[in-house]
Amino acid sequence: MKTKLLTALFVSSAYLSYGQNTLLPKALVDFDAYEKLVPEVKAHRKCRLIDLETFLKMSKENGTIILDTRSDSLFNRKHIKGAIHLNFSDFTQANLLREIQNPETRILIYCNNNFSDDQINFASKLVLPAMVKKKIKPITLALNIPT
């Protein structure tokens, strides 16, 4: 019994001292840098957002690909004909280069946020407050940004 108690005490103190001396790595997300980048990205996006008619016209032109950035399951259920799939969570330079080798390629991107008439296959991230009857404005989650 004494051996078990000493072992438990030793393991506990080792665990606690390890936790105190171990620093967690700094997060790789730099929110301050993100905030500084927002005005530049906003201007960049503004001149690149297109309507559906333009999207469809451009999608038929040579050197253009359609990129679906939704989850695997939603892409497999329904997607625009000819679209290639790369989940937004998997966006890395290596993965993008694997899908799009030519830097001159025009890329038309779509995701859930671009469709409002099919909430099953293109579910919006719009959240309605519990008190809808009080006519509270819907809350849009940060990632519900038209791409």
Short mmCIF file of N, CA, C and O in Angstrom, two decimals:
data_model
loop_
_atom_site.label_atom_id
_atom_site.label_comp_id
_atom_site.label_asym_id
_atom_site.label_seq_id
_atom_site.Cartn_x
_atom_site.Cartn_y
_atom_site.Cartn_z
N MET A 1 0.83 -1.18 0.00
CA MET A 1 0.00 0.00 0.00
C MET A 1 0.88 1.25 0.00
O MET A 1 0.59 2.20 -0.70
N LYS A 2 1.95 1.20 0.83
CA LYS A 2 2.85 2.34 0.94
C LYS A 2 3.54 2.59 -0.41
O LYS A 2 3.71 3.75 -0.83
N THR A 3 3.90 1.55 -1.14
CA THR A 3 4.55 1.67 -2.43
C THR A 3 3.61 2.31 -3.45
O THR A 3 4.01 3.19 -4.22
N LYS A 4 2.33 1.89 -3.43
CA LYS A 4 1.35 2.46 -4.35
C LYS A 4 1.15 3.94 -4.07
O LYS A 4 1.05 4.76 -4.98
N LEU A 5 1.08 4.30 -2.81
CA LEU A 5 0.88 5.69 -2.43
C LEU A 5 2.08 6.54 -2.85
O LEU A 5 1.91 7.63 -3.41
N LEU A 6 3.29 6.04 -2.63
CA LEU A 6 4.49 6.78 -3.04
C LEU A 6 4.57 6.91 -4.57
O LEU A 6 4.94 7.96 -5.10
N THR A 7 4.20 5.86 -5.28
CA THR A 7 4.21 5.90 -6.74
C THR A 7 3.21 6.93 -7.25
O THR A 7 3.52 7.73 -8.13
N ALA A 8 2.01 6.93 -6.69
CA ALA A 8 0.98 7.88 -7.10
C ALA A 8 1.42 9.31 -6.81
O ALA A 8 1.24 10.21 -7.62
N LEU A 9 2.05 9.52 -5.64
CA LEU A 9 2.54 10.83 -5.27
C LEU A 9 3.65 11.30 -6.22
O LEU A 9 3.65 12.44 -6.68
N PHE A 10 4.56 10.41 -6.56
CA PHE A 10 5.66 10.73 -7.47
C PHE A 10 5.12 11.09 -8.86
O PHE A 10 5.51 12.08 -9.45
N VAL A 11 4.21 10.26 -9.38
CA VAL A 11 3.65 10.50 -10.71
C VAL A 11 2.88 11.82 -10.72
O VAL A 11 3.01 12.61 -11.65
N SER A 12 2.11 12.08 -9.69
CA SER A 12 1.34 13.32 -9.62
C SER A 12 2.25 14.54 -9.59
O SER A 12 2.02 15.51 -10.29
N SER A 13 3.30 14.49 -8.77
CA SER A 13 4.20 15.65 -8.69
C SER A 13 4.97 15.83 -9.99
O SER A 13 5.21 16.96 -10.43
N ALA A 14 5.35 14.75 -10.64
CA ALA A 14 6.05 14.86 -11.92
C ALA A 14 5.13 15.48 -12.97
O ALA A 14 5.53 16.34 -13.75
N TYR A 15 3.89 15.05 -12.99
CA TYR A 15 2.92 15.57 -13.95
C TYR A 15 2.68 17.05 -13.72
O TYR A 15 2.69 17.86 -14.65
N LEU A 16 2.49 17.44 -12.44
CA LEU A 16 2.23 18.84 -12.12
C LEU A 16 3.43 19.72 -12.44
O LEU A 16 3.29 20.81 -12.99
N SER A 17 4.63 19.27 -12.13
CA SER A 17 5.81 20.08 -12.42
C SER A 17 6.06 20.17 -13.91
O SER A 17 6.49 21.19 -14.43
N TYR A 18 5.74 19.11 -14.67
CA TYR A 18 5.89 19.14 -16.13
C TYR A 18 4.96 20.20 -16.70
O TYR A 18 5.34 21.00 -17.54
N GLY A 19 3.71 20.22 -16.21
CA GLY A 19 2.73 21.17 -16.71
C GLY A 19 3.12 22.61 -16.43
O GLY A 19 2.87 23.50 -17.22
N GLN A 20 3.80 22.86 -15.31
CA GLN A 20 4.19 24.22 -14.95
C GLN A 20 5.38 24.70 -15.78
O GLN A 20 5.51 25.87 -16.07
N ASN A 21 6.25 23.80 -16.14
CA ASN A 21 7.46 24.20 -16.86
C ASN A 21 7.29 24.17 -18.38
O ASN A 21 8.17 24.60 -19.10
N THR A 22 6.20 23.63 -18.85
CA THR A 22 6.00 23.51 -20.28
C THR A 22 5.18 24.70 -20.78
O THR A 22 4.08 24.93 -20.31
N LEU A 23 5.73 25.43 -21.71
CA LEU A 23 5.00 26.54 -22.30
C LEU A 23 4.33 26.06 -23.58
O LEU A 23 4.93 25.35 -24.38
N LEU A 24 3.08 26.45 -23.74
CA LEU A 24 2.39 26.11 -24.96
C LEU A 24 2.95 26.97 -26.09
O LEU A 24 3.27 28.14 -25.89
N PRO A 25 3.05 26.41 -27.29
CA PRO A 25 3.55 27.21 -28.40
C PRO A 25 2.59 28.35 -28.72
O PRO A 25 1.38 28.22 -28.53
N LYS A 26 3.13 29.44 -29.20
CA LYS A 26 2.32 30.59 -29.57
C LYS A 26 1.44 30.20 -30.76
O LYS A 26 1.87 29.50 -31.66
N ALA A 27 0.21 30.65 -30.73
CA ALA A 27 -0.72 30.36 -31.82
C ALA A 27 -0.18 30.93 -33.13
O ALA A 27 0.46 31.98 -33.14
N LEU A 28 -0.43 30.22 -34.21
CA LEU A 28 0.04 30.66 -35.52
C LEU A 28 -0.90 31.69 -36.15
O LEU A 28 -0.62 32.20 -37.22
N VAL A 29 -2.00 31.99 -35.48
CA VAL A 29 -2.94 32.98 -35.98
C VAL A 29 -2.55 34.34 -35.39
O VAL A 29 -2.50 34.50 -34.18
N ASP A 30 -2.29 35.28 -36.26
CA ASP A 30 -1.92 36.63 -35.83
C ASP A 30 -3.09 37.56 -36.15
O ASP A 30 -3.21 38.07 -37.26
N PHE A 31 -3.95 37.76 -35.16
CA PHE A 31 -5.17 38.53 -35.39
C PHE A 31 -4.86 39.99 -35.73
O PHE A 31 -5.53 40.59 -36.55
N ASP A 32 -3.84 40.55 -35.12
CA ASP A 32 -3.47 41.94 -35.42
C ASP A 32 -3.06 42.08 -36.88
O ASP A 32 -3.45 43.05 -37.55
N ALA A 33 -2.28 41.13 -37.39
CA ALA A 33 -1.88 41.17 -38.80
C ALA A 33 -3.11 40.99 -39.70
O ALA A 33 -3.22 41.64 -40.74
N TYR A 34 -4.02 40.14 -39.27
CA TYR A 34 -5.27 39.94 -40.02
C TYR A 34 -6.04 41.25 -40.13
O TYR A 34 -6.50 41.62 -41.21
N GLU A 35 -6.19 41.94 -39.00
CA GLU A 35 -6.93 43.20 -39.02
C GLU A 35 -6.28 44.23 -39.95
O GLU A 35 -6.98 44.98 -40.62
N LYS A 36 -4.96 44.26 -39.99
CA LYS A 36 -4.26 45.19 -40.88
C LYS A 36 -4.47 44.81 -42.35
O LYS A 36 -4.44 45.66 -43.23
N LEU A 37 -4.66 43.53 -42.61
CA LEU A 37 -4.82 43.04 -43.97
C LEU A 37 -6.24 43.22 -44.50
O LEU A 37 -6.46 43.29 -45.71
N VAL A 38 -7.23 43.35 -43.61
CA VAL A 38 -8.64 43.43 -44.02
C VAL A 38 -8.91 44.53 -45.05
O VAL A 38 -9.56 44.27 -46.06
N PRO A 39 -8.46 45.75 -44.88
CA PRO A 39 -8.76 46.77 -45.90
C PRO A 39 -8.23 46.41 -47.29
O PRO A 39 -8.91 46.62 -48.30
N GLU A 40 -7.05 45.83 -47.35
CA GLU A 40 -6.47 45.42 -48.63
C GLU A 40 -7.29 44.29 -49.26
O GLU A 40 -7.60 44.32 -50.46
N VAL A 41 -7.65 43.32 -48.45
CA VAL A 41 -8.45 42.19 -48.94
C VAL A 41 -9.83 42.67 -49.38
O VAL A 41 -10.36 42.23 -50.40
N LYS A 42 -10.41 43.59 -48.62
CA LYS A 42 -11.74 44.12 -48.96
C LYS A 42 -11.73 44.78 -50.34
O LYS A 42 -12.61 44.53 -51.16
N ALA A 43 -10.73 45.57 -50.61
CA ALA A 43 -10.61 46.21 -51.93
C ALA A 43 -10.39 45.18 -53.02
O ALA A 43 -10.96 45.28 -54.12
N HIS A 44 -9.56 44.18 -52.73
CA HIS A 44 -9.26 43.12 -53.69
C HIS A 44 -10.53 42.33 -54.03
O HIS A 44 -10.81 42.07 -55.20
N ARG A 45 -11.30 41.97 -53.01
CA ARG A 45 -12.54 41.22 -53.20
C ARG A 45 -13.56 42.01 -54.00
O ARG A 45 -14.26 41.47 -54.85
N LYS A 46 -13.67 43.29 -53.68
CA LYS A 46 -14.70 44.14 -54.29
C LYS A 46 -14.63 44.12 -55.82
O LYS A 46 -15.65 44.07 -56.49
N CYS A 47 -13.43 44.12 -56.35
CA CYS A 47 -13.31 44.14 -57.81
C CYS A 47 -13.32 42.75 -58.41
O CYS A 47 -13.22 42.60 -59.63
N ARG A 48 -13.46 41.70 -57.59
CA ARG A 48 -13.45 40.34 -58.11
C ARG A 48 -14.75 39.57 -57.90
O ARG A 48 -14.92 38.50 -58.47
N LEU A 49 -15.64 40.08 -57.08
CA LEU A 49 -16.93 39.42 -56.90
C LEU A 49 -17.75 39.56 -58.19
O LEU A 49 -17.79 40.65 -58.77
N ILE A 50 -18.37 38.49 -58.61
CA ILE A 50 -19.14 38.52 -59.85
C ILE A 50 -20.53 37.94 -59.61
O ILE A 50 -20.74 37.18 -58.67
N ASP A 51 -21.46 38.30 -60.48
CA ASP A 51 -22.80 37.76 -60.36
C ASP A 51 -22.87 36.40 -61.04
O ASP A 51 -21.92 35.96 -61.71
N LEU A 52 -23.99 35.72 -60.86
CA LEU A 52 -24.14 34.36 -61.38
C LEU A 52 -24.01 34.32 -62.91
O LEU A 52 -23.36 33.43 -63.45
N GLU A 53 -24.61 35.26 -63.60
CA GLU A 53 -24.53 35.28 -65.06
C GLU A 53 -23.08 35.35 -65.54
O GLU A 53 -22.66 34.61 -66.42
N THR A 54 -22.30 36.21 -64.92
CA THR A 54 -20.88 36.34 -65.27
C THR A 54 -20.12 35.07 -64.91
O THR A 54 -19.27 34.60 -65.67
N PHE A 55 -20.43 34.51 -63.74
CA PHE A 55 -19.80 33.26 -63.29
C PHE A 55 -20.00 32.17 -64.33
O PHE A 55 -19.06 31.49 -64.73
N LEU A 56 -21.25 31.99 -64.77
CA LEU A 56 -21.56 30.94 -65.74
C LEU A 56 -20.85 31.18 -67.08
O LEU A 56 -20.34 30.25 -67.69
N LYS A 57 -20.82 32.43 -67.51
CA LYS A 57 -20.14 32.76 -68.77
C LYS A 57 -18.64 32.47 -68.66
O LYS A 57 -18.05 31.81 -69.51
N MET A 58 -18.02 32.93 -67.59
CA MET A 58 -16.58 32.75 -67.39
C MET A 58 -16.22 31.27 -67.21
O MET A 58 -15.15 30.84 -67.62
N SER A 59 -17.13 30.51 -66.59
CA SER A 59 -16.84 29.09 -66.32
C SER A 59 -16.66 28.28 -67.59
O SER A 59 -16.04 27.23 -67.56
N LYS A 60 -17.17 28.77 -68.70
CA LYS A 60 -17.08 28.06 -69.98
C LYS A 60 -15.83 28.44 -70.78
O LYS A 60 -15.55 27.84 -71.81
N GLU A 61 -15.10 29.45 -70.33
CA GLU A 61 -13.93 29.92 -71.06
C GLU A 61 -12.71 29.05 -70.76
O GLU A 61 -12.56 28.54 -69.65
N ASN A 62 -11.85 28.90 -71.75
CA ASN A 62 -10.60 28.15 -71.57
C ASN A 62 -9.75 28.79 -70.49
O ASN A 62 -9.76 30.01 -70.32
N GLY A 63 -9.01 27.96 -69.78
CA GLY A 63 -8.12 28.46 -68.73
C GLY A 63 -8.84 28.81 -67.45
O GLY A 63 -8.30 29.52 -66.60
N THR A 64 -10.07 28.33 -67.30
CA THR A 64 -10.87 28.62 -66.11
C THR A 64 -11.24 27.30 -65.43
O THR A 64 -11.62 26.35 -66.09
N ILE A 65 -11.13 27.27 -64.12
CA ILE A 65 -11.63 26.12 -63.37
C ILE A 65 -12.62 26.62 -62.32
O ILE A 65 -12.57 27.77 -61.89
N ILE A 66 -13.51 25.72 -61.93
CA ILE A 66 -14.47 26.01 -60.86
C ILE A 66 -14.01 25.21 -59.65
O ILE A 66 -13.78 24.01 -59.74
N LEU A 67 -13.87 25.90 -58.54
CA LEU A 67 -13.38 25.28 -57.31
C LEU A 67 -14.48 25.30 -56.26
O LEU A 67 -14.99 26.36 -55.89
N ASP A 68 -14.88 24.12 -55.80
CA ASP A 68 -15.88 23.96 -54.75
C ASP A 68 -15.13 23.78 -53.44
O ASP A 68 -14.34 22.86 -53.29
N THR A 69 -15.38 24.65 -52.47
CA THR A 69 -14.61 24.63 -51.23
C THR A 69 -15.40 24.07 -50.04
O THR A 69 -14.97 24.22 -48.90
N ARG A 70 -16.52 23.42 -50.32
CA ARG A 70 -17.33 22.86 -49.23
C ARG A 70 -16.76 21.54 -48.74
O ARG A 70 -15.76 21.06 -49.24
N SER A 71 -17.42 20.95 -47.77
CA SER A 71 -16.97 19.67 -47.22
C SER A 71 -17.07 18.57 -48.27
O SER A 71 -17.79 18.70 -49.27
N ASP A 72 -16.35 17.47 -48.03
CA ASP A 72 -16.40 16.32 -48.94
C ASP A 72 -17.84 15.81 -49.09
O ASP A 72 -18.29 15.53 -50.20
N SER A 73 -18.54 15.68 -47.98
CA SER A 73 -19.89 15.10 -48.04
C SER A 73 -20.84 15.99 -48.84
O SER A 73 -21.64 15.48 -49.64
N LEU A 74 -20.76 17.30 -48.67
CA LEU A 74 -21.64 18.18 -49.44
C LEU A 74 -21.26 18.20 -50.92
O LEU A 74 -22.13 18.19 -51.79
N PHE A 75 -19.96 18.20 -51.20
CA PHE A 75 -19.53 18.14 -52.60
C PHE A 75 -20.03 16.87 -53.26
O PHE A 75 -20.54 16.90 -54.38
N ASN A 76 -19.90 15.74 -52.56
CA ASN A 76 -20.33 14.46 -53.12
C ASN A 76 -21.84 14.38 -53.33
O ASN A 76 -22.31 13.68 -54.22
N ARG A 77 -22.60 15.11 -52.53
CA ARG A 77 -24.05 15.11 -52.69
C ARG A 77 -24.49 15.94 -53.89
O ARG A 77 -25.38 15.53 -54.63
N LYS A 78 -23.86 17.10 -54.07
CA LYS A 78 -24.29 17.99 -55.15
C LYS A 78 -23.21 19.05 -55.39
O LYS A 78 -22.70 19.63 -54.43
N HIS A 79 -22.88 19.26 -56.65
CA HIS A 79 -21.92 20.31 -56.99
C HIS A 79 -22.14 20.76 -58.43
O HIS A 79 -22.85 20.11 -59.19
N ILE A 80 -21.54 21.87 -58.76
CA ILE A 80 -21.63 22.39 -60.13
C ILE A 80 -20.84 21.46 -61.04
O ILE A 80 -19.70 21.08 -60.72
N LYS A 81 -21.43 21.12 -62.17
CA LYS A 81 -20.80 20.21 -63.12
C LYS A 81 -19.42 20.75 -63.52
O LYS A 81 -19.27 21.93 -63.86
N GLY A 82 -18.42 19.88 -63.44
CA GLY A 82 -17.06 20.24 -63.82
C GLY A 82 -16.22 20.83 -62.70
O GLY A 82 -15.03 21.07 -62.87
N ALA A 83 -16.84 21.08 -61.54
CA ALA A 83 -16.10 21.67 -60.43
C ALA A 83 -15.10 20.67 -59.87
O ALA A 83 -15.34 19.46 -59.84
N ILE A 84 -13.95 21.19 -59.44
CA ILE A 84 -13.01 20.36 -58.68
C ILE A 84 -13.22 20.69 -57.21
O ILE A 84 -13.72 21.77 -56.87
N HIS A 85 -12.83 19.77 -56.37
CA HIS A 85 -13.10 19.94 -54.95
C HIS A 85 -11.82 20.12 -54.15
O HIS A 85 -10.87 19.37 -54.30
N LEU A 86 -11.81 21.13 -53.31
CA LEU A 86 -10.76 21.31 -52.30
C LEU A 86 -11.42 21.99 -51.11
O LEU A 86 -11.78 23.16 -51.17
N ASN A 87 -11.61 21.21 -50.07
CA ASN A 87 -12.24 21.72 -48.86
C ASN A 87 -11.45 22.94 -48.35
O ASN A 87 -10.23 22.92 -48.31
N PHE A 88 -12.17 23.98 -47.96
CA PHE A 88 -11.53 25.21 -47.48
C PHE A 88 -10.54 24.92 -46.35
O PHE A 88 -9.49 25.54 -46.26
N SER A 89 -10.86 23.95 -45.51
CA SER A 89 -9.96 23.58 -44.41
C SER A 89 -8.64 23.00 -44.90
O SER A 89 -7.67 22.96 -44.17
N ASP A 90 -8.62 22.53 -46.15
CA ASP A 90 -7.41 21.93 -46.71
C ASP A 90 -6.62 22.89 -47.59
O ASP A 90 -5.69 22.48 -48.28
N PHE A 91 -6.98 24.18 -47.59
CA PHE A 91 -6.24 25.15 -48.40
C PHE A 91 -4.82 25.30 -47.86
O PHE A 91 -4.61 25.84 -46.78
N THR A 92 -3.89 24.81 -48.61
CA THR A 92 -2.47 25.06 -48.36
C THR A 92 -1.86 25.32 -49.72
O THR A 92 -2.44 24.98 -50.75
N GLN A 93 -0.68 25.91 -49.75
CA GLN A 93 -0.03 26.15 -51.03
C GLN A 93 0.20 24.84 -51.77
O GLN A 93 0.00 24.75 -52.99
N ALA A 94 0.60 23.80 -51.06
CA ALA A 94 0.87 22.51 -51.70
C ALA A 94 -0.40 21.91 -52.30
O ALA A 94 -0.39 21.43 -53.44
N ASN A 95 -1.51 21.94 -51.56
CA ASN A 95 -2.76 21.39 -52.07
C ASN A 95 -3.31 22.19 -53.25
O ASN A 95 -3.81 21.63 -54.22
N LEU A 96 -3.20 23.50 -53.16
CA LEU A 96 -3.65 24.33 -54.28
C LEU A 96 -2.80 24.08 -55.52
O LEU A 96 -3.32 23.97 -56.63
N LEU A 97 -1.50 23.95 -55.34
CA LEU A 97 -0.61 23.69 -56.47
C LEU A 97 -0.90 22.33 -57.10
O LEU A 97 -0.82 22.18 -58.32
N ARG A 98 -1.28 21.37 -56.29
CA ARG A 98 -1.61 20.04 -56.81
C ARG A 98 -2.85 20.12 -57.71
O ARG A 98 -2.95 19.45 -58.73
N GLU A 99 -3.81 20.95 -57.34
CA GLU A 99 -5.05 21.09 -58.11
C GLU A 99 -4.92 22.09 -59.26
O GLU A 99 -5.56 21.93 -60.29
N ILE A 100 -4.11 23.12 -59.06
CA ILE A 100 -4.02 24.21 -60.03
C ILE A 100 -2.54 24.47 -60.32
O ILE A 100 -1.89 25.26 -59.63
N GLN A 101 -2.01 23.81 -61.32
CA GLN A 101 -0.57 23.91 -61.62
C GLN A 101 -0.20 25.22 -62.31
O GLN A 101 0.88 25.74 -62.12
N ASN A 102 -1.08 25.74 -63.13
CA ASN A 102 -0.77 26.94 -63.91
C ASN A 102 -1.21 28.19 -63.15
O ASN A 102 -2.39 28.39 -62.90
N PRO A 103 -0.27 29.08 -62.82
CA PRO A 103 -0.64 30.29 -62.07
C PRO A 103 -1.50 31.27 -62.87
O PRO A 103 -2.07 32.19 -62.31
N GLU A 104 -1.61 31.05 -64.17
CA GLU A 104 -2.45 31.91 -65.02
C GLU A 104 -3.90 31.45 -65.06
O GLU A 104 -4.75 32.09 -65.68
N THR A 105 -4.20 30.34 -64.43
CA THR A 105 -5.56 29.79 -64.44
C THR A 105 -6.51 30.73 -63.73
O THR A 105 -6.22 31.24 -62.65
N ARG A 106 -7.66 30.98 -64.34
CA ARG A 106 -8.71 31.75 -63.68
C ARG A 106 -9.45 30.76 -62.78
O ARG A 106 -9.84 29.68 -63.21
N ILE A 107 -9.64 31.12 -61.53
CA ILE A 107 -10.29 30.25 -60.56
C ILE A 107 -11.59 30.90 -60.11
O ILE A 107 -11.58 32.01 -59.58
N LEU A 108 -12.69 30.21 -60.34
CA LEU A 108 -13.99 30.65 -59.86
C LEU A 108 -14.32 29.78 -58.64
O LEU A 108 -14.43 28.57 -58.75
N ILE A 109 -14.45 30.42 -57.50
CA ILE A 109 -14.66 29.68 -56.25
C ILE A 109 -16.11 29.85 -55.79
O ILE A 109 -16.66 30.94 -55.86
N TYR A 110 -16.68 28.75 -55.32
CA TYR A 110 -17.99 28.85 -54.67
C TYR A 110 -18.02 27.96 -53.44
O TYR A 110 -17.22 27.04 -53.31
N CYS A 111 -18.94 28.29 -52.55
CA CYS A 111 -19.13 27.51 -51.33
C CYS A 111 -20.59 27.63 -50.90
O CYS A 111 -21.43 28.06 -51.70
N ASN A 112 -20.91 27.30 -49.68
CA ASN A 112 -22.30 27.37 -49.20
C ASN A 112 -22.89 28.77 -49.33
O ASN A 112 -24.08 28.92 -49.54
N ASN A 113 -22.07 29.78 -49.15
CA ASN A 113 -22.56 31.15 -49.07
C ASN A 113 -23.06 31.72 -50.39
O ASN A 113 -23.59 32.81 -50.41
N ASN A 114 -22.87 31.01 -51.47
CA ASN A 114 -23.25 31.54 -52.76
C ASN A 114 -24.63 31.09 -53.23
O ASN A 114 -25.05 31.46 -54.32
N PHE A 115 -25.33 30.31 -52.44
CA PHE A 115 -26.62 29.78 -52.84
C PHE A 115 -27.63 30.00 -51.73
O PHE A 115 -27.35 29.75 -50.57
N SER A 116 -28.82 30.45 -52.10
CA SER A 116 -29.84 30.66 -51.07
C SER A 116 -31.06 29.78 -51.27
O SER A 116 -31.92 29.71 -50.40
N ASP A 117 -31.15 29.08 -52.40
CA ASP A 117 -32.35 28.31 -52.69
C ASP A 117 -32.21 26.80 -52.41
O ASP A 117 -33.09 26.04 -52.75
N ASP A 118 -31.11 26.40 -51.78
CA ASP A 118 -30.91 24.97 -51.47
C ASP A 118 -30.18 24.86 -50.14
O ASP A 118 -28.98 24.64 -50.09
N GLN A 119 -30.92 25.03 -49.05
CA GLN A 119 -30.32 25.02 -47.73
C GLN A 119 -29.93 23.62 -47.25
O GLN A 119 -29.30 23.48 -46.21
N ILE A 120 -30.27 22.59 -48.00
CA ILE A 120 -29.85 21.23 -47.65
C ILE A 120 -28.40 21.01 -48.11
O ILE A 120 -27.54 20.59 -47.34
N ASN A 121 -28.13 21.30 -49.37
CA ASN A 121 -26.80 21.04 -49.94
C ASN A 121 -25.87 22.26 -49.86
O ASN A 121 -24.66 22.11 -50.03
N PHE A 122 -26.44 23.44 -49.64
CA PHE A 122 -25.65 24.66 -49.54
C PHE A 122 -26.11 25.46 -48.33
O PHE A 122 -26.56 26.59 -48.44
N ALA A 123 -26.00 24.84 -47.17
CA ALA A 123 -26.53 25.44 -45.94
C ALA A 123 -25.78 26.72 -45.59
O ALA A 123 -24.56 26.75 -45.55
N SER A 124 -26.53 27.76 -45.31
CA SER A 124 -25.96 29.03 -44.90
C SER A 124 -25.54 28.96 -43.44
O SER A 124 -26.06 28.15 -42.67
N LYS A 125 -24.62 29.80 -43.06
CA LYS A 125 -24.19 29.85 -41.67
C LYS A 125 -24.93 30.95 -40.92
O LYS A 125 -24.49 31.42 -39.89
N LEU A 126 -26.06 31.33 -41.45
CA LEU A 126 -26.90 32.34 -40.83
C LEU A 126 -27.53 31.75 -39.57
O LEU A 126 -28.07 30.64 -39.60
N VAL A 127 -27.46 32.49 -38.48
CA VAL A 127 -28.03 32.04 -37.21
C VAL A 127 -29.16 32.97 -36.84
O VAL A 127 -28.99 34.18 -36.81
N LEU A 128 -30.31 32.39 -36.58
CA LEU A 128 -31.44 33.20 -36.15
C LEU A 128 -31.52 33.17 -34.63
O LEU A 128 -31.51 32.10 -34.04
N PRO A 129 -31.59 34.33 -34.00
CA PRO A 129 -31.70 34.36 -32.54
C PRO A 129 -32.97 33.66 -32.06
O PRO A 129 -33.95 33.55 -32.81
N ALA A 130 -32.95 33.22 -30.83
CA ALA A 130 -34.10 32.52 -30.26
C ALA A 130 -35.34 33.42 -30.22
O ALA A 130 -36.46 32.94 -30.27
N MET A 131 -35.12 34.71 -30.17
CA MET A 131 -36.26 35.63 -30.02
C MET A 131 -36.63 36.26 -31.37
O MET A 131 -36.73 37.47 -31.49
N VAL A 132 -36.85 35.44 -32.37
CA VAL A 132 -37.18 35.92 -33.72
C VAL A 132 -38.44 36.77 -33.70
O VAL A 132 -38.55 37.75 -34.43
N LYS A 133 -39.39 36.41 -32.85
CA LYS A 133 -40.66 37.15 -32.80
C LYS A 133 -40.47 38.61 -32.42
O LYS A 133 -41.29 39.45 -32.72
N LYS A 134 -39.36 38.91 -31.78
CA LYS A 134 -39.09 40.30 -31.39
C LYS A 134 -38.41 41.06 -32.52
O LYS A 134 -37.95 42.17 -32.34
N LYS A 135 -38.30 40.41 -33.68
CA LYS A 135 -37.73 41.00 -34.89
C LYS A 135 -36.29 41.45 -34.68
O LYS A 135 -35.88 42.52 -35.12
N ILE A 136 -35.53 40.61 -34.00
CA ILE A 136 -34.10 40.86 -33.83
C ILE A 136 -33.42 40.51 -35.13
O ILE A 136 -33.69 39.47 -35.73
N LYS A 137 -32.54 41.35 -35.57
CA LYS A 137 -31.82 41.12 -36.82
C LYS A 137 -31.02 39.81 -36.73
O LYS A 137 -30.37 39.55 -35.73
N PRO A 138 -31.08 38.97 -37.78
CA PRO A 138 -30.30 37.73 -37.77
C PRO A 138 -28.81 37.99 -37.59
O PRO A 138 -28.30 39.01 -38.05
N ILE A 139 -28.15 37.08 -36.94
CA ILE A 139 -26.72 37.19 -36.71
C ILE A 139 -26.03 36.34 -37.77
O ILE A 139 -26.34 35.18 -37.94
N THR A 140 -25.10 36.93 -38.48
CA THR A 140 -24.35 36.18 -39.48
C THR A 140 -23.00 35.83 -38.90
O THR A 140 -22.30 36.69 -38.38
N LEU A 141 -22.65 34.55 -38.97
CA LEU A 141 -21.36 34.11 -38.46
C LEU A 141 -20.23 34.67 -39.32
O LEU A 141 -20.43 34.97 -40.50
N ALA A 142 -19.07 34.80 -38.76
CA ALA A 142 -17.94 35.42 -39.44
C ALA A 142 -17.58 34.76 -40.77
O ALA A 142 -17.16 35.43 -41.69
N LEU A 143 -17.76 33.45 -40.89
CA LEU A 143 -17.39 32.77 -42.12
C LEU A 143 -18.48 32.80 -43.18
O LEU A 143 -18.32 32.26 -44.24
N ASN A 144 -19.58 33.47 -42.90
CA ASN A 144 -20.65 33.54 -43.89
C ASN A 144 -20.43 34.74 -44.80
O ASN A 144 -21.25 35.64 -44.89
N ILE A 145 -19.30 34.73 -45.48
CA ILE A 145 -18.92 35.83 -46.36
C ILE A 145 -18.99 35.32 -47.79
O ILE A 145 -18.34 34.33 -48.12
N PRO A 146 -19.77 35.98 -48.65
CA PRO A 146 -19.78 35.53 -50.05
C PRO A 146 -18.39 35.54 -50.63
O PRO A 146 -17.65 36.50 -50.48
N THR A 147 -18.02 34.45 -51.30
CA THR A 147 -16.68 34.35 -51.88
C THR A 147 -16.69 34.73 -53.33
O THR A 147 -17.69 34.79 -53.97
#
